[in-house]
């Protein structure tokens, strides 16, 4: 039987507290046969089921070639996530997936890669950074731009510092509100673009975060001569089934769970920025 | 299957059709009068059918009246027909059980569907069925719950001769003549029915009845009556494809104008035979040892529909109505190659404040032209 | 399972009310026995459990705040309770007795009209929801609330999760039940399009119009529904009474009713 609605049992192998409200759950299927069979692309997501409560979509941030564990970064923000972050090692949950279309990494090979994230919505882009850093030689210049509201919101600070040391890599961080120890930029995410040295003709940009931020970045990048086809955005909508049936995630003609969550800008430019879709 | 000769089935012999269907193991469902409306329920005997009943429908109003007509199918569609038979309004998708060690076992709960024959299906509802089939069956993930029930359906169409004031199937190209998707088609007249099979399964049933052939003039009269039903319809949509017009009018003031009247109650989407949105949640037992994962009909008129981590993206009514209309008449074209409206008029009749999809679409369409 | 809470201590309190919502516990049948297994019921006057002054995890509160004594008591309960749930229209919006907030000119007049010796009556000027005086963690609407609402909320808390809050209109549930709409077929002034779900659409299932005992749903358009009722032939004062009823002090019902009362 092939029932797309039925989760598989999985267990939490490790729990990493990333910040007060963010936890990485390292998960594996309890059935070894499913573990062997399961494959995903960078940028895809799973439906994570908390027993007796419900399912939510969570993007997979581990490396697709790591066959042991599936990493999910969860931020305590809603009903389900606030309980998910309290799971401990050995706790069981349900997983089904992977779903959706991930990041265009094949297209990015040989090109400069610009990765822009805003706010705390950085999980989907973390998977790309991790992927590229591991295969650094296949890509051109890597530019990582991360904007946060408060300086305190920046997690993985040491990771960013490590990435900044890599060859041919620029890392720029900005906070709307700087704290006492903040040695980076102050302002919106677009201020990062002002400081970045980008080759519009041979770059691919991938972004994730609040839509208003992505909108500002798209405008700026287009002005700087980026081809609309070279801009990729990760969209977030309500998802309940992840198999294109429940209708919640519709974004105009698209079902974000299937046609997205990653979109090429011209695919969504008709509605992008319109409140209510 | 090409259309064969029409056969004569006198009114008095309709019972034999039901008898054959039952003999072949079908549970028979058909129109009955219940709570002031014509709805589809189990039919035990032909006398359960709404002989002589007619409906009077207007925006926000539905009334039944009775005459001496010998016909059982002189009415336009009621609040629901095929949708709930395939896409259940609420059902358990799977159960989970958690033991003392915390291990979870999942078990799917597929419906045990019975062969079901539906008598008196209308063209608009067959068109809607095709759209629901596309949505639930043809995508990358086939919905096993919908499929289990859909595979058991046997459909007897009766061409519509009594459109309501709210009907506009002629304008969407979906009726009143049923063109596809049935196992048997029937024309109703004062004298009885003209019958033809539309599938191999239909042929097997009709073959059992040993009916006499009708003549050409009988067919001509029957077909003319259906054509007249098309001409009686007064409502129309401005075009069969409003996609670009609607998407170019997202900031039109008319959305706000509709929102003044709209209750955002979701009744239009519940009665719509093509609307497919549903929500999922868990129903755990009080002791917590077992839980059921259920789904039920939802609507883009709820806050829940556009909720992202506790923040709804469509708080105001005009955004919800715009989502519904631009999907139904707009982005549906991108998704399924045609409009999502089959002209059944249910959303007009069953809207408590009588909002009329044809008028609202026209208001936006015309303003856009000028 | 190790994530399960230790047996939480629960209490069921009563203020100005008819006791009907407490029946959601007493009528729970076998679920009541299970509840007794899963929790420690430390205070429940109607069921005979009277340990009042202890710290508890979940307090269920029935009834509105309408006397000075109520006021003192609800503050004490709040202090002793980690999580406070109002059950029913009285506790959540002030209830049917809240009509006096809208229709009685002053306390002296109405107590005098009802009681032979009004000087013995001690009352606040208004019948108020619990949330007017203390923080409420969850509101369960309805007159009365159902066993299922209470058990669903309790189960979520036992799982360590915030209980869900379904604020959809009852029309959604009514259509799922395949009820034929009484407003459309009978011109009945059904409050369904402005009323919060939770009852299972009982009234329309028996052919009668909803009278909004579950209070307002999210994003209601009371004015449009009132105008629709006017079209059905209701007089302004009758329209006002549709809103000024069990949940008359819910802000948007209060406002809608007052608009139509002023038209009459």
Coordinates of C-alpha atoms in Angstrom, one line a residue, chain B:
Chain B
X1 CA -18.3 5.3 -26.1
X2 CA -20.4 6.5 -28.9
X3 CA -24.0 7.4 -28.2
X4 CA -26.3 4.5 -29.0
X5 CA -30.0 4.3 -29.6
X6 CA -32.2 5.7 -26.9
X7 CA -34.4 3.1 -25.3
X8 CA -37.8 3.6 -23.7
X9 CA -38.2 3.3 -20.0
X10 CA -41.7 4.2 -18.9
X11 CA -42.1 5.9 -15.5
X12 CA -43.7 2.8 -14.1
X13 CA -40.6 0.8 -15.0
X14 CA -38.1 3.0 -13.2
X15 CA -38.4 0.7 -10.3
X16 CA -37.0 -2.2 -12.4
X17 CA -33.8 -0.1 -13.0
X18 CA -33.4 0.3 -9.3
X19 CA -34.1 -3.4 -8.8
X20 CA -31.4 -4.4 -11.3
X21 CA -28.9 -2.1 -9.7
X22 CA -29.6 -3.5 -6.3
X23 CA -29.4 -7.0 -7.7
X24 CA -25.9 -6.2 -9.0
X25 CA -24.9 -5.2 -5.5
X26 CA -25.3 -1.4 -5.8
X27 CA -26.5 0.7 -2.9
X28 CA -28.9 3.2 -4.6
X29 CA -28.7 6.9 -3.8
X30 CA -30.9 9.5 -5.4
X31 CA -32.8 12.7 -4.9
X32 CA -35.3 12.9 -2.0
X33 CA -37.1 15.7 -0.3
X34 CA -35.5 16.3 3.1
X35 CA -35.8 19.3 5.4
X36 CA -37.2 21.5 2.7
X37 CA -34.7 20.7 0.0
X38 CA -33.8 18.1 -2.6
X39 CA -30.8 16.2 -1.4
X40 CA -29.2 12.9 -2.3
X41 CA -29.9 10.1 0.2
X42 CA -30.5 6.4 0.1
X43 CA -33.5 5.5 -2.1
X44 CA -35.3 2.4 -1.0
X45 CA -38.2 2.6 -3.4
X46 CA -39.0 4.8 -6.4
X47 CA -41.7 6.5 -4.4
X48 CA -38.9 8.1 -2.3
X49 CA -38.0 10.1 -5.4
X50 CA -39.3 13.7 -5.6
X51 CA -42.3 13.2 -8.0
X52 CA -43.9 16.5 -8.8
X53 CA -41.5 18.5 -6.7
X54 CA -40.0 21.7 -8.1
X55 CA -37.6 24.2 -6.6
X56 CA -37.6 28.0 -6.7
X57 CA -34.2 29.4 -6.2
X58 CA -32.9 32.9 -5.9
X59 CA -29.9 34.5 -4.4
X60 CA -30.1 33.5 -0.7
X61 CA -33.4 31.6 -1.1
X62 CA -34.5 28.1 -1.8
X63 CA -38.1 26.9 -1.7
X64 CA -39.9 23.7 -2.8
X65 CA -43.4 23.4 -4.2
X66 CA -45.3 20.5 -5.6
X67 CA -47.4 20.0 -8.7
X68 CA -49.2 17.1 -10.3
X69 CA -46.4 16.5 -12.8
X70 CA -45.5 12.9 -13.3
X71 CA -41.9 13.8 -13.4
X72 CA -39.3 13.0 -10.7
X73 CA -36.5 15.1 -12.0
X74 CA -38.0 18.5 -12.7
X75 CA -35.7 20.5 -10.3
X76 CA -32.3 22.1 -10.3
X77 CA -29.5 20.9 -8.0
X78 CA -29.9 21.2 -4.3
X79 CA -27.2 22.0 -1.7
X80 CA -25.0 19.0 -2.4
X81 CA -24.7 16.0 -4.7
X82 CA -21.5 14.0 -5.5
X83 CA -18.8 15.8 -3.6
X84 CA -19.5 14.4 -0.2
X85 CA -19.8 10.9 -1.6
X86 CA -16.1 10.9 -2.7
X87 CA -14.5 13.7 -0.6
X88 CA -16.0 13.0 2.8
X89 CA -16.8 16.1 4.9
X90 CA -14.9 14.5 7.7
X91 CA -12.9 11.3 8.0
X92 CA -10.1 9.6 9.9
X93 CA -6.9 9.2 7.7
X94 CA -5.0 7.1 10.2
X95 CA -4.7 6.0 13.8
X96 CA -1.7 6.0 15.9
X97 CA -1.0 4.1 19.1
X98 CA 1.8 4.8 21.6
X99 CA 3.0 2.2 24.0
X100 CA 4.6 2.5 27.4
X101 CA 8.1 2.7 25.9
X102 CA 7.0 5.6 23.8
X103 CA 7.0 3.7 20.5
X104 CA 4.4 4.8 18.0
X105 CA 2.5 2.6 15.6
X106 CA 0.6 4.0 12.6
X107 CA -2.3 2.3 11.0
X108 CA -4.1 3.6 7.9
X109 CA -7.9 3.7 8.0
X110 CA -9.1 3.4 4.4
X111 CA -12.9 3.5 4.0
X112 CA -14.7 0.3 3.2
X113 CA -16.6 1.7 0.2
X114 CA -19.7 -0.1 -1.2
X115 CA -20.7 -0.1 -4.8
X116 CA -23.0 2.9 -5.0
X117 CA -25.3 3.9 -7.8
X118 CA -26.4 7.6 -7.9
X119 CA -29.6 8.2 -9.7
X120 CA -30.3 11.6 -11.3
X121 CA -26.9 13.2 -11.5
X122 CA -26.8 16.5 -13.3
X123 CA -24.3 17.7 -16.0
X124 CA -22.8 20.4 -13.7
X125 CA -22.1 17.8 -11.1
X126 CA -20.5 15.5 -13.6
X127 CA -18.2 18.3 -14.7
X128 CA -17.4 19.1 -11.1
X129 CA -16.7 15.4 -10.5
X130 CA -14.1 15.5 -13.3
X131 CA -12.4 18.5 -11.6
X132 CA -12.3 16.7 -8.2
X133 CA -11.0 13.6 -9.9
X134 CA -8.2 15.7 -11.4
X135 CA -7.4 17.2 -8.1
X136 CA -7.5 14.1 -5.9
X137 CA -6.5 11.3 -8.3
X138 CA -4.3 12.7 -11.2
X139 CA -1.6 14.5 -9.3
X140 CA 1.7 13.1 -8.1
X141 CA 0.0 11.7 -5.0
X142 CA -3.2 9.8 -5.5
X143 CA -5.6 10.2 -2.6
X144 CA -6.5 6.7 -1.5
X145 CA -9.5 7.7 0.6
X146 CA -11.2 9.6 -2.3
X147 CA -10.1 6.8 -4.7
X148 CA -11.6 4.0 -2.6
X149 CA -15.1 5.6 -2.8
X150 CA -14.8 7.0 -6.3
X151 CA -14.0 3.6 -7.8
X152 CA -17.3 2.3 -6.5
X153 CA -19.5 4.9 -8.1
X154 CA -22.0 4.1 -10.8
X155 CA -23.6 7.3 -12.2
X156 CA -27.0 7.6 -13.8
X157 CA -27.3 11.1 -15.3
X158 CA -30.7 12.8 -16.0
X159 CA -30.3 15.7 -18.4
X160 CA -31.5 18.9 -16.8
X161 CA -34.8 20.4 -18.0
X162 CA -35.5 22.7 -15.1
X163 CA -32.7 25.1 -14.4
X164 CA -33.1 27.4 -11.4
X165 CA -32.9 31.2 -11.6
X166 CA -29.4 30.9 -10.1
X167 CA -28.1 28.4 -12.8
X168 CA -25.6 29.3 -15.4
X169 CA -24.1 26.0 -16.6
X170 CA -24.8 26.9 -20.3
X171 CA -22.4 29.9 -19.8
X172 CA -19.6 27.7 -18.4
X173 CA -20.2 25.1 -21.0
X174 CA -21.0 22.3 -18.5
X175 CA -24.7 21.7 -19.1
X176 CA -27.6 21.3 -19.1
X177 CA -26.9 18.3 -21.3
X178 CA -24.6 15.7 -19.7
X179 CA -21.8 14.9 -22.2
X180 CA -19.5 12.6 -20.3
X181 CA -18.7 10.8 -17.1
X182 CA -21.9 8.8 -16.7
X183 CA -22.7 5.1 -16.9
X184 CA -26.3 5.6 -18.0
X185 CA -27.9 8.8 -19.4
X186 CA -31.6 9.5 -19.3
X187 CA -34.0 12.1 -20.7
X188 CA -37.1 12.5 -18.7
X189 CA -40.5 13.4 -20.3
X190 CA -44.1 13.2 -19.2
X191 CA -44.3 9.6 -20.6
X192 CA -41.1 8.3 -19.1
X193 CA -37.4 8.1 -19.8
X194 CA -35.3 7.7 -22.9
X195 CA -32.2 5.7 -21.7
X196 CA -28.8 4.9 -23.1
X197 CA -25.7 3.4 -21.6
X198 CA -22.5 5.5 -21.4
X199 CA -20.1 2.8 -20.3
X200 CA -19.6 -0.9 -20.4
X201 CA -20.9 -1.1 -16.8
X202 CA -24.0 0.9 -17.9
X203 CA -24.5 -1.4 -20.8
X204 CA -24.6 -4.4 -18.6
X205 CA -27.3 -2.8 -16.5
X206 CA -29.4 -1.5 -19.4
X207 CA -29.1 -4.9 -21.1
X208 CA -30.9 -6.5 -18.2
X209 CA -33.9 -4.3 -18.6
X210 CA -34.9 -5.4 -22.2
X211 CA -36.3 -2.0 -23.3
X212 CA -37.8 -1.1 -26.6
X213 CA -36.1 1.4 -29.0
X214 CA -37.3 4.9 -29.2
X215 CA -37.7 6.8 -32.5
X216 CA -36.0 9.9 -33.9
X217 CA -38.8 12.3 -33.1
X218 CA -38.8 11.2 -29.4
X219 CA -35.0 12.0 -29.3
X220 CA -35.6 15.3 -31.0
X221 CA -38.2 16.4 -28.5
X222 CA -36.1 15.4 -25.6
X223 CA -33.0 17.1 -26.8
X224 CA -35.0 20.2 -27.6
X225 CA -36.3 20.3 -24.0
X226 CA -32.7 20.4 -22.8
X227 CA -31.8 23.1 -25.3
X228 CA -34.7 25.1 -24.0
X229 CA -33.3 24.7 -20.5
X230 CA -30.1 26.3 -21.6
X231 CA -32.1 29.2 -23.1
X232 CA -34.0 29.7 -19.9
X233 CA -30.8 30.5 -18.0
X234 CA -30.4 34.3 -17.5
X235 CA -27.1 34.4 -15.6
X236 CA -23.8 34.2 -17.4
X237 CA -20.1 34.6 -16.6
X238 CA -18.5 37.4 -18.7
X239 CA -16.1 34.8 -20.2
X240 CA -15.0 31.2 -19.7
X241 CA -11.5 32.4 -19.0
X242 CA -11.3 35.4 -16.6
X243 CA -7.8 34.5 -15.3
X244 CA -5.8 37.4 -16.7
X245 CA -8.6 39.9 -16.1
X246 CA -9.0 39.0 -12.4
X247 CA -5.2 38.8 -11.7
X248 CA -4.8 42.2 -13.2
X249 CA -7.5 43.6 -10.9
X250 CA -6.2 42.7 -7.5
X251 CA -6.5 46.2 -6.1
X252 CA -9.9 46.8 -7.6
X253 CA -12.2 48.6 -5.1
X254 CA -15.0 46.1 -5.8
X255 CA -13.3 43.5 -3.6
X256 CA -14.0 45.9 -0.7
X257 CA -17.5 46.4 -1.9
X258 CA -18.2 42.7 -1.7
X259 CA -16.6 42.5 1.7
X260 CA -19.2 44.8 3.1
X261 CA -21.9 42.2 2.3
X262 CA -19.8 39.0 2.7
X263 CA -20.2 37.1 6.0
X264 CA -17.0 35.1 5.3
X265 CA -19.1 32.1 6.6
X266 CA -17.7 29.7 3.9
X267 CA -21.0 28.4 2.8
X268 CA -20.2 29.1 -0.8
X269 CA -17.1 27.0 -0.6
X270 CA -18.9 24.2 1.3
X271 CA -21.6 23.9 -1.3
X272 CA -19.3 24.4 -4.2
X273 CA -18.9 21.0 -5.9
X274 CA -15.3 21.7 -6.9
X275 CA -13.9 23.3 -3.8
X276 CA -11.4 20.9 -2.3
X277 CA -9.8 22.6 0.7
X278 CA -9.6 20.6 3.9
X279 CA -7.9 20.9 7.2
X280 CA -6.2 18.2 9.3
X281 CA -5.9 17.7 13.1
X282 CA -5.5 15.0 15.7
X283 CA -8.2 13.7 18.0
X284 CA -6.4 11.9 20.8
X285 CA -8.2 9.7 23.2
X286 CA -8.4 11.1 26.7
X287 CA -6.0 8.5 28.1
X288 CA -3.5 9.5 25.3
X289 CA -2.7 5.9 24.3
X290 CA -4.4 6.3 20.9
X291 CA -5.1 9.1 18.6
X292 CA -6.9 9.7 15.3
X293 CA -5.6 11.9 12.5
X294 CA -8.6 13.4 10.8
X295 CA -9.4 15.7 8.0
X296 CA -12.5 17.8 7.4
X297 CA -13.7 20.3 4.9
X298 CA -12.3 23.8 5.4
X299 CA -12.4 27.0 3.4
X300 CA -10.4 29.9 2.2
X301 CA -13.0 32.0 4.1
X302 CA -11.5 30.9 7.4
X303 CA -8.6 32.5 9.2
X304 CA -7.1 29.0 9.6
X305 CA -6.7 28.6 5.9
X306 CA -4.0 31.3 5.5
X307 CA -2.4 30.8 8.9
X308 CA 1.4 30.8 9.0
X309 CA 2.7 29.9 12.4
X310 CA -0.2 31.7 14.2
X311 CA -0.3 34.6 11.8
X312 CA -3.1 34.6 9.2
X313 CA -2.2 36.1 5.9
X314 CA -5.9 36.8 5.0
X315 CA -7.3 38.6 8.0
X316 CA -9.8 40.8 6.2
X317 CA -12.8 39.6 4.3
X318 CA -12.0 41.2 1.0
X319 CA -8.7 39.2 0.9
X320 CA -10.6 36.0 1.5
X321 CA -13.3 36.6 -1.1
X322 CA -10.5 37.6 -3.6
X323 CA -8.6 34.4 -2.8
X324 CA -11.7 32.4 -3.5
X325 CA -12.8 34.1 -6.7
X326 CA -9.3 34.5 -8.2
X327 CA -8.7 30.8 -7.6
X328 CA -12.1 29.6 -8.8
X329 CA -12.2 31.6 -12.0
X330 CA -8.5 32.5 -12.3
X331 CA -5.6 30.3 -11.2
X332 CA -7.7 27.2 -11.6
X333 CA -6.9 27.6 -15.3
X334 CA -3.2 27.2 -14.5
X335 CA -3.7 24.3 -12.2
X336 CA -6.3 22.2 -14.1
X337 CA -6.6 23.7 -17.6
X338 CA -10.0 25.3 -17.1
X339 CA -12.1 27.4 -14.7
X340 CA -13.1 25.8 -11.4
X341 CA -16.7 26.9 -11.9
X342 CA -19.3 24.6 -13.5
X343 CA -22.2 27.0 -13.3
X344 CA -24.3 25.1 -10.8
X345 CA -25.3 28.3 -9.0
X346 CA -25.1 26.8 -5.5
X347 CA -22.8 29.5 -4.2
X348 CA -25.5 32.1 -5.1
X349 CA -28.5 30.3 -3.7
X350 CA -26.8 29.1 -0.4
X351 CA -25.1 32.4 0.4
X352 CA -27.2 33.9 3.3
X353 CA -26.8 37.4 1.9
X354 CA -27.1 36.3 -1.8
X355 CA -23.8 37.3 -3.2
X356 CA -23.8 36.4 -6.9
X357 CA -20.5 35.2 -8.4
X358 CA -21.7 36.1 -11.9
X359 CA -22.4 39.7 -10.9
X360 CA -19.2 40.2 -8.8
X361 CA -17.1 38.7 -11.6
X362 CA -18.8 41.0 -14.1
X363 CA -18.3 44.1 -12.0
X364 CA -14.6 43.5 -11.9
X365 CA -14.4 42.4 -15.5
X366 CA -16.3 45.4 -16.9
X367 CA -14.6 48.0 -14.7
X368 CA -11.3 46.6 -16.0
X369 CA -12.4 47.1 -19.6
X370 CA -13.4 50.7 -19.1

